Short mmCIF file of C-alpha atoms and ligand atoms in Angstrom, two decimals:
data_model
loop_
_atom_site.label_atom_id
_atom_site.label_comp_id
_atom_site.label_asym_id
_atom_site.label_seq_id
_atom_site.Cartn_x
_atom_site.Cartn_y
_atom_site.Cartn_z
CA MET U 1 18.86 20.98 10.78
CA THR U 2 15.30 20.99 12.18
CA GLU U 3 14.91 17.48 13.52
CA LEU U 4 11.31 16.52 14.22
CA LYS U 5 10.16 16.60 17.80
CA LYS U 6 9.18 13.25 19.22
CA ALA U 7 5.56 14.04 18.50
CA ALA U 8 3.33 11.76 20.48
CA GLU U 9 0.38 14.07 20.90
CA PRO U 10 -2.39 13.17 20.85
CA PRO U 11 -1.26 9.55 21.42
CA GLU U 12 -4.71 7.97 21.54
CA ILE U 13 -5.34 8.94 17.92
CA PHE U 14 -2.44 6.82 16.71
CA GLU U 15 -2.40 4.04 19.29
CA SER U 16 -5.19 1.96 17.83
CA PHE U 17 -3.57 2.11 14.38
CA SER U 18 0.05 1.56 15.40
CA GLY U 19 -0.66 -1.85 16.92
CA ALA U 20 -3.38 -2.75 14.41
CA ARG U 21 -1.47 -5.48 12.59
CA ARG U 22 -0.74 -7.38 15.81
CA LEU U 23 -4.14 -6.70 17.41
CA GLY U 24 -5.88 -7.80 14.22
CA PHE U 25 -4.66 -11.39 14.73
CA LEU U 26 -7.20 -11.89 17.52
CA THR U 27 -10.01 -10.28 15.54
CA MET U 28 -9.18 -12.50 12.60
CA LYS U 29 -9.26 -15.60 14.79
CA ALA U 30 -12.65 -14.58 16.17
CA LEU U 31 -13.96 -14.04 12.64
CA LYS U 32 -12.72 -17.49 11.62
CA ASP U 33 -14.35 -19.01 14.67
CA GLN U 34 -17.61 -17.43 13.52
CA GLY U 35 -17.20 -19.27 10.22
CA ARG U 36 -16.18 -16.30 8.06
CA GLY U 37 -14.10 -17.02 4.96
CA VAL U 38 -10.75 -15.22 4.63
CA ALA U 39 -8.83 -14.23 1.50
CA GLY U 40 -5.24 -12.99 1.51
CA THR U 41 -3.82 -10.69 -1.15
CA PHE U 42 -0.44 -9.26 -2.15
CA CYS U 43 -1.22 -6.36 -4.39
CA SER U 44 -3.27 -3.19 -4.91
CA TYR U 45 -4.46 -4.49 -8.29
CA VAL U 46 -6.68 -7.13 -6.68
CA PRO U 47 -10.27 -5.77 -6.59
CA VAL U 48 -11.12 -6.28 -2.94
CA GLU U 49 -14.69 -5.08 -3.48
CA LEU U 50 -15.42 -8.62 -4.71
CA PHE U 51 -14.49 -10.05 -1.29
CA MET U 52 -16.53 -7.40 0.45
CA ALA U 53 -19.56 -8.16 -1.74
CA ALA U 54 -19.16 -11.87 -0.92
CA GLY U 55 -18.92 -11.26 2.85
CA VAL U 56 -15.35 -12.62 2.79
CA VAL U 57 -12.76 -10.98 5.05
CA TYR U 58 -9.65 -9.89 3.16
CA VAL U 59 -6.18 -9.06 4.37
CA GLY U 60 -2.86 -7.95 2.86
CA LEU U 61 -0.17 -10.62 3.23
CA CYS U 62 2.89 -8.61 2.16
CA SER U 63 5.44 -8.97 4.89
CA GLY U 64 7.60 -6.10 6.11
CA SER U 65 9.89 -8.11 8.37
CA GLU U 66 13.14 -9.94 7.72
CA GLU U 67 12.37 -12.64 10.31
CA THR U 68 11.56 -15.46 7.88
CA ILE U 69 13.86 -14.52 4.99
CA PRO U 70 16.49 -17.18 5.91
CA ASP U 71 13.75 -19.85 5.80
CA ALA U 72 12.52 -18.55 2.45
CA GLU U 73 16.05 -18.69 1.07
CA THR U 74 16.08 -22.44 1.51
CA VAL U 75 13.60 -22.53 -1.38
CA LEU U 76 13.86 -19.20 -3.23
CA PRO U 77 17.02 -17.57 -4.61
CA ARG U 78 18.64 -14.92 -2.43
CA ASN U 79 18.65 -12.22 -5.08
CA ILE U 80 14.94 -11.49 -5.25
CA CYS U 81 13.11 -8.73 -3.43
CA PRO U 82 12.74 -9.04 0.36
CA LEU U 83 8.98 -8.53 0.20
CA ILE U 84 8.60 -11.72 -1.83
CA LYS U 85 11.04 -13.74 0.29
CA ALA U 86 9.61 -12.57 3.60
CA SER U 87 5.99 -13.17 2.57
CA TYR U 88 6.79 -16.68 1.30
CA GLY U 89 8.87 -17.32 4.42
CA TYR U 90 5.85 -16.60 6.61
CA ALA U 91 3.80 -19.14 4.68
CA LEU U 92 6.57 -21.71 4.88
CA THR U 93 7.07 -21.34 8.61
CA GLY U 94 3.40 -20.82 9.50
CA LYS U 95 4.43 -17.77 11.53
CA CYS U 96 1.94 -15.27 10.06
CA PRO U 97 -1.57 -15.78 11.44
CA TYR U 98 -3.06 -13.89 8.47
CA MET U 99 -1.44 -16.30 6.04
CA TYR U 100 -2.43 -19.20 8.25
CA PHE U 101 -6.08 -18.11 8.40
CA SER U 102 -6.38 -17.37 4.66
CA ASP U 103 -8.61 -19.94 2.97
CA LEU U 104 -7.67 -18.50 -0.39
CA VAL U 105 -4.63 -16.48 -1.47
CA VAL U 106 -5.18 -14.29 -4.51
CA GLY U 107 -1.98 -13.44 -6.36
CA GLU U 108 -1.46 -11.52 -9.57
CA THR U 109 1.02 -11.52 -12.43
CA THR U 110 2.77 -8.27 -11.55
CA CYS U 111 6.52 -8.88 -11.19
CA ASP U 112 8.38 -12.07 -12.18
CA GLY U 113 9.50 -12.85 -8.63
CA LYS U 114 5.95 -12.90 -7.30
CA ILE U 115 4.62 -14.85 -10.30
CA LYS U 116 7.13 -17.65 -9.74
CA MET U 117 6.86 -17.52 -5.94
CA TYR U 118 3.11 -18.19 -6.24
CA GLU U 119 3.91 -21.59 -7.80
CA HIS U 120 5.68 -22.62 -4.59
CA LEU U 121 3.12 -20.94 -2.37
CA GLY U 122 0.50 -23.06 -4.15
CA GLU U 123 2.03 -26.11 -2.46
CA ILE U 124 1.19 -24.63 0.94
CA LYS U 125 -2.03 -22.66 0.36
CA ASP U 126 -4.92 -22.56 -2.10
CA VAL U 127 -3.53 -19.93 -4.49
CA TYR U 128 -5.46 -18.30 -7.31
CA VAL U 129 -3.54 -15.99 -9.65
CA MET U 130 -5.13 -13.13 -11.60
CA GLU U 131 -3.44 -12.40 -14.88
CA LEU U 132 -2.71 -8.69 -15.13
CA PRO U 133 -2.05 -7.10 -18.53
CA LYS U 134 1.30 -5.32 -18.61
CA THR U 135 0.15 -2.30 -20.60
CA ARG U 136 -2.74 0.14 -20.83
CA ARG U 137 -1.80 1.21 -24.35
CA ASP U 138 -4.91 -0.21 -26.00
CA ASP U 139 -8.36 -1.66 -25.27
CA LYS U 140 -7.12 -5.24 -25.45
CA GLY U 141 -5.66 -4.96 -21.95
CA ALA U 142 -8.88 -3.55 -20.53
CA SER U 143 -11.14 -6.24 -21.98
CA PHE U 144 -8.71 -8.90 -20.80
CA TRP U 145 -8.62 -7.46 -17.27
CA LEU U 146 -12.40 -7.24 -17.23
CA SER U 147 -12.59 -10.96 -17.98
CA GLU U 148 -10.05 -11.64 -15.20
CA ILE U 149 -12.26 -9.76 -12.73
CA HIS U 150 -15.24 -11.89 -13.76
CA LEU U 151 -13.13 -15.03 -13.32
CA LEU U 152 -12.13 -13.96 -9.82
CA LYS U 153 -15.80 -13.44 -9.01
CA GLN U 154 -16.49 -17.04 -10.11
CA LYS U 155 -13.58 -18.35 -8.07
CA ILE U 156 -14.79 -16.57 -4.92
CA GLU U 157 -18.34 -17.83 -5.45
CA GLU U 158 -17.13 -21.42 -5.84
CA LYS U 159 -14.60 -21.33 -3.03
CA PHE U 160 -16.86 -19.75 -0.43
CA ALA U 161 -20.21 -21.06 -1.72
CA VAL U 162 -21.68 -17.57 -2.02
CA LYS U 163 -23.36 -15.50 -4.71
CA ILE U 164 -22.01 -12.05 -5.53
CA THR U 165 -24.95 -9.96 -6.69
CA ASP U 166 -24.56 -6.70 -8.61
CA GLU U 167 -26.35 -4.96 -5.79
CA ASN U 168 -23.89 -6.22 -3.16
CA LEU U 169 -21.01 -5.29 -5.40
CA ARG U 170 -22.32 -1.74 -5.78
CA LEU U 171 -22.63 -1.49 -2.00
CA ALA U 172 -19.07 -2.76 -1.60
CA ILE U 173 -17.79 -0.21 -4.13
CA ARG U 174 -19.49 2.54 -2.18
CA ALA U 175 -18.11 1.28 1.14
CA ARG U 176 -14.54 1.00 -0.11
CA ASN U 177 -14.82 4.43 -1.75
CA GLN U 178 -15.86 5.84 1.60
CA GLU U 179 -12.73 4.38 3.17
CA ARG U 180 -10.54 5.69 0.32
CA ALA U 181 -12.03 9.16 0.73
CA LEU U 182 -11.29 9.19 4.46
CA LEU U 183 -7.71 8.00 4.02
CA LYS U 184 -7.22 10.67 1.37
CA GLU U 185 -8.70 13.28 3.70
CA LEU U 186 -6.22 12.08 6.31
CA TYR U 187 -3.10 12.42 4.19
CA GLU U 188 -4.32 15.68 2.64
CA LEU U 189 -4.16 17.23 6.12
CA SER U 190 -0.42 17.41 5.48
CA VAL U 191 -1.00 20.04 2.81
CA LEU U 192 -0.92 22.34 5.85
CA ASP U 193 2.39 24.01 6.57
CA PRO U 194 3.72 22.80 8.95
CA PRO U 195 1.82 19.52 8.62
CA PRO U 196 -0.32 18.41 11.59
CA VAL U 197 1.27 14.95 11.66
CA THR U 198 4.72 13.57 11.05
CA GLY U 199 5.21 11.18 8.15
CA LEU U 200 5.56 8.32 10.63
CA GLN U 201 2.25 9.15 12.27
CA GLN U 202 0.54 9.37 8.89
CA LEU U 203 2.06 6.01 7.97
CA GLN U 204 0.82 4.40 11.18
CA ILE U 205 -2.76 5.17 10.18
CA LEU U 206 -2.39 4.35 6.47
CA TYR U 207 -0.66 1.04 7.21
CA GLY U 208 -2.65 0.14 10.32
CA SER U 209 -6.06 0.75 8.77
CA GLN U 210 -5.67 -2.28 6.50
CA PHE U 211 -5.72 -4.56 9.56
CA LYS U 212 -9.09 -3.38 10.82
CA PHE U 213 -11.68 -5.82 9.66
CA ASP U 214 -14.95 -4.27 10.81
CA HIS U 215 -15.77 -1.75 8.09
CA GLU U 216 -18.21 0.37 10.10
CA GLU U 217 -15.82 0.52 13.03
CA LYS U 218 -12.91 1.40 10.78
CA ILE U 219 -14.84 4.27 9.19
CA LYS U 220 -15.70 5.62 12.65
CA GLU U 221 -12.08 5.36 13.81
CA LEU U 222 -10.74 7.04 10.69
CA ARG U 223 -13.28 9.87 11.01
CA ALA U 224 -12.29 10.31 14.66
CA ALA U 225 -8.59 10.30 13.76
CA VAL U 226 -8.99 12.98 11.08
CA ASP U 227 -11.17 15.15 13.32
CA GLY U 228 -8.85 14.62 16.29
CA ILE U 229 -5.77 15.66 14.33
CA LYS U 230 -7.54 18.77 13.02
CA ALA U 231 -8.72 19.72 16.51
CA GLU U 232 -5.23 19.30 17.98
CA TYR U 233 -3.77 21.46 15.24
CA GLU U 234 -6.34 24.15 15.90
CA ARG U 235 -5.41 24.00 19.59
CA GLY U 236 -1.83 24.76 18.57
CA SER U 237 -0.20 21.34 18.47
CA ARG U 238 2.77 21.44 16.08
CA PRO U 239 4.50 18.04 15.92
CA VAL U 240 6.48 19.20 12.88
CA PRO U 241 8.63 22.29 13.23
CA PRO U 242 8.25 25.05 10.62
CA GLY U 243 10.99 24.77 8.04
CA ALA U 244 11.11 20.95 7.93
CA LYS U 245 11.74 19.96 4.31
CA ARG U 246 8.57 18.66 2.74
CA ILE U 247 9.18 15.29 1.10
CA VAL U 248 7.02 13.21 -1.23
CA LEU U 249 7.91 9.54 -0.83
CA THR U 250 7.56 7.28 -3.88
CA GLY U 251 8.59 3.77 -4.91
CA CYS U 252 7.86 0.34 -3.43
CA PRO U 253 5.27 -0.13 -0.66
CA ILE U 254 6.43 0.93 2.83
CA GLY U 255 5.58 -0.70 6.15
CA GLY U 256 7.33 -2.65 8.89
CA ALA U 257 11.12 -2.69 8.50
CA THR U 258 11.13 -0.07 5.74
CA GLU U 259 9.73 2.52 8.15
CA LYS U 260 13.44 3.05 8.81
CA VAL U 261 13.53 5.19 5.63
CA VAL U 262 10.85 7.51 7.01
CA ARG U 263 12.67 7.71 10.35
CA VAL U 264 15.92 8.56 8.62
CA ILE U 265 14.24 11.32 6.56
CA GLU U 266 12.51 12.81 9.59
CA GLU U 267 15.59 12.64 11.81
CA ALA U 268 17.52 14.50 9.10
CA GLY U 269 15.15 17.49 9.14
CA GLY U 270 12.63 16.37 6.55
CA VAL U 271 8.98 15.47 6.92
CA VAL U 272 7.14 13.02 4.67
CA VAL U 273 4.00 14.91 3.68
CA VAL U 274 2.59 12.30 1.33
CA TYR U 275 3.23 8.72 0.23
CA GLU U 276 2.79 8.31 -3.51
CA ASN U 277 3.31 4.53 -3.23
CA CYS U 278 0.83 1.71 -2.58
CA THR U 279 0.80 2.48 1.13
CA GLY U 280 -0.77 5.84 0.28
CA ALA U 281 -2.01 7.90 -2.65
CA LYS U 282 -1.54 5.21 -5.31
CA GLN U 283 -4.43 3.39 -3.63
CA TYR U 284 -6.53 6.24 -2.32
CA ASP U 285 -6.22 9.12 -4.76
CA ARG U 286 -9.08 8.01 -7.02
CA GLN U 287 -12.54 6.51 -6.56
CA VAL U 288 -14.24 3.60 -8.33
CA CYS U 289 -17.14 4.96 -10.44
CA GLU U 290 -20.43 4.20 -8.67
CA GLU U 291 -22.53 4.42 -11.85
CA GLY U 292 -23.06 1.85 -14.61
CA ASP U 293 -21.66 -1.68 -14.79
CA PRO U 294 -19.78 -2.33 -11.50
CA TYR U 295 -17.36 -4.76 -13.17
CA LYS U 296 -16.43 -2.24 -15.82
CA ALA U 297 -15.98 0.37 -13.07
CA LEU U 298 -13.61 -1.93 -11.16
CA CYS U 299 -11.70 -2.68 -14.36
CA ASP U 300 -11.21 1.04 -15.14
CA TYR U 301 -10.13 1.86 -11.62
CA TYR U 302 -7.69 -0.97 -11.03
CA LEU U 303 -6.08 -0.96 -14.44
CA ASN U 304 -5.14 2.68 -13.97
CA ILE U 305 -3.02 2.14 -10.86
CA GLY U 306 0.36 3.67 -11.63
CA CYS U 307 2.64 0.77 -10.72
CA SER U 308 6.01 0.23 -12.39
CA VAL U 309 4.90 -3.22 -13.56
CA MET U 310 2.92 -1.39 -16.29
CA SER U 311 4.74 -0.32 -19.42
CA PRO U 312 4.65 2.53 -20.11
CA ASN U 313 3.54 3.93 -16.76
CA PRO U 314 2.48 7.57 -17.19
CA ALA U 315 -0.09 7.31 -14.36
CA ARG U 316 2.73 7.30 -11.77
CA LEU U 317 4.28 10.47 -13.16
CA GLU U 318 0.91 12.22 -13.41
CA LEU U 319 0.16 11.48 -9.74
CA LEU U 320 3.66 12.33 -8.61
CA GLY U 321 3.60 15.72 -10.33
CA ARG U 322 0.18 16.53 -8.95
CA LEU U 323 1.21 15.57 -5.39
CA CYS U 324 4.40 17.67 -5.61
CA ASP U 325 2.27 20.72 -6.48
CA GLN U 326 -0.53 20.05 -4.01
CA PHE U 327 1.82 19.40 -1.07
CA SER U 328 4.35 22.13 -1.97
CA ALA U 329 7.09 19.51 -1.98
CA CYS U 330 10.73 20.50 -1.54
CA ALA U 331 11.85 17.15 -2.98
CA VAL U 332 10.92 13.59 -3.87
CA ILE U 333 12.64 10.60 -2.27
CA GLU U 334 12.19 7.16 -3.77
CA MET U 335 12.53 3.93 -1.81
CA THR U 336 13.09 0.81 -3.87
CA LEU U 337 13.52 -2.66 -2.47
CA GLN U 338 16.63 -4.58 -3.47
CA SER U 339 16.12 -6.54 -6.71
CA CYS U 340 12.85 -4.82 -7.54
CA HIS U 341 13.66 -4.50 -11.21
CA THR U 342 10.56 -2.68 -12.41
CA TYR U 343 10.87 0.17 -9.90
CA GLN U 344 14.64 0.39 -10.25
CA ILE U 345 14.50 0.58 -14.03
CA GLU U 346 11.74 3.18 -13.81
CA THR U 347 13.93 5.33 -11.53
CA ARG U 348 15.57 6.89 -14.59
CA THR U 349 12.17 7.96 -15.98
CA VAL U 350 11.14 9.44 -12.63
CA ARG U 351 14.46 11.26 -12.25
CA ARG U 352 14.17 12.79 -15.72
CA PHE U 353 10.54 13.81 -15.13
CA LEU U 354 11.40 15.53 -11.85
CA LYS U 355 14.48 17.18 -13.30
CA GLU U 356 12.31 18.77 -15.99
CA ARG U 357 10.02 20.08 -13.23
CA GLY U 358 12.98 21.32 -11.20
CA THR U 359 12.16 19.04 -8.24
CA PRO U 360 15.20 17.57 -6.41
CA PHE U 361 15.18 13.76 -6.32
CA LEU U 362 16.97 11.06 -4.35
CA SER U 363 16.59 7.33 -4.91
CA LEU U 364 17.40 4.96 -2.04
CA GLU U 365 17.66 1.20 -2.38
CA THR U 366 17.19 -0.87 0.74
CA ASP U 367 16.04 -4.18 2.19
CA TYR U 368 14.43 -5.32 5.44
CA SER U 369 17.63 -5.40 7.51
CA ALA U 370 18.93 -2.64 9.77
CA GLY U 371 22.41 -3.01 8.31
CA ASP U 372 22.22 -0.03 5.96
CA VAL U 373 20.73 2.56 8.31
CA GLN U 374 23.99 4.44 8.68
CA GLN U 375 24.44 4.60 4.94
CA LEU U 376 20.83 5.77 4.48
CA LYS U 377 21.46 8.45 7.11
CA THR U 378 24.55 9.71 5.35
CA ARG U 379 22.93 9.96 1.91
CA THR U 380 19.63 11.35 3.12
CA GLY U 381 21.25 13.80 5.52
CA ALA U 382 23.46 15.23 2.74
CA PHE U 383 20.48 15.47 0.38
CA ILE U 384 18.19 17.25 2.84
CA GLU U 385 20.99 19.58 3.92
CA MET U 386 21.35 20.65 0.30
CA LEU U 387 17.64 21.49 -0.19
S1 LIG Y 401 0.58 -2.25 -7.40
S2 LIG Y 401 3.79 -1.68 -6.03
S3 LIG Y 401 1.46 -3.81 -4.42
S4 LIG Y 401 2.98 -4.80 -7.54
S5 LIG Y 401 8.75 -4.62 -4.47
S6 LIG Y 401 7.06 -7.67 -5.00
S7 LIG Y 401 7.00 -5.11 -7.52
S8 LIG Y 401 9.94 -6.94 -6.84
S9 LIG Y 401 4.98 -4.80 -4.38
FE1 LIG Y 401 3.43 -3.85 -5.55
FE2 LIG Y 401 1.06 -4.28 -6.58
FE3 LIG Y 401 2.74 -2.62 -7.78
FE4 LIG Y 401 1.64 -1.90 -5.51
FE5 LIG Y 401 7.73 -7.17 -7.06
FE6 LIG Y 401 9.02 -4.92 -6.65
FE7 LIG Y 401 9.07 -6.79 -4.81
FE8 LIG Y 401 6.85 -5.46 -5.31
#
């Protein structure tokens, strides 16, 4: 078993991203003090370019910690996904500064748990919910989603007393595309064999970058991170030993407590080369078209995100297959959160698709506690040993 070395080099590349969520609290407070409006979101389907075009700061509110789940369970049932409970718990207890600072929370009708949670969240925060079509089978869904994007634009304009011009929206699309391209360049470094970063290091940057609120600064830091990693690799740095089993990680978003899954994989002799989920390629693989009507471009881009809340969901399989080839994957591991019905029901489709390709597959269900780490180790260890 080729367990990954504790690869800290070069530490400065990762430092600013690893603490970004915590450090961002102060930046957010300073931005509020300057009078900037803040919008919180929960999902990759929300077109953040609208906030950028309005000069509104936006931040992801999905929690990755179990800290407030007991508080949330005084209101919500226990048997819903930990992401929903933890996020609501932070609003209820006022313990998340990002939630606290959000003037507007934009939800979406993705899974049932979130849809119903937003009703309760609406008693604490100003919540606006976008209605997402559940299928891409026909044009009806696209025209409906286009109208939802226009409605969100109106809501932002009213709430923050701003005007979103087409020109500003085009600039925002370009800026966000630039960020997507850099994050894609970052994770595509792991096409190299052995990869120049561990899966945990890659995750630190992917996850941390969302808590950097100065766009120009973020672009500079991401550029420096990509160049720094390349330079270290050229100098001979090898944080991942040759022979580590190359894993594509799919499923629910990863961050915070669920990093345990990545740790378990990498301690068992695997290396996560790419994240297919919303923490990674699902968000950054494609670009929003910079030509034509910007609203139509946003509609096309966002509606084609391959999340399990869509039925059917061929976009996930297409991306997964492509990533397996591009990253010379030895296997795919899926992480689903407890009670996430859409991902857990889709597991069968993913398993069948990978079986037809001849790609080994393991599905792990977990929550935000540390209680199942031993069990995860046993299952993952046996799986990687067999590859
Ligand atoms: S586009 S993955 S961010 S919905 S894990 S709360 S689905 S029960 S997070 Fe997601 Fe948007 Fe899809 Fe991405 Fe519900 Fe499942 Fe919980 Fe989930």
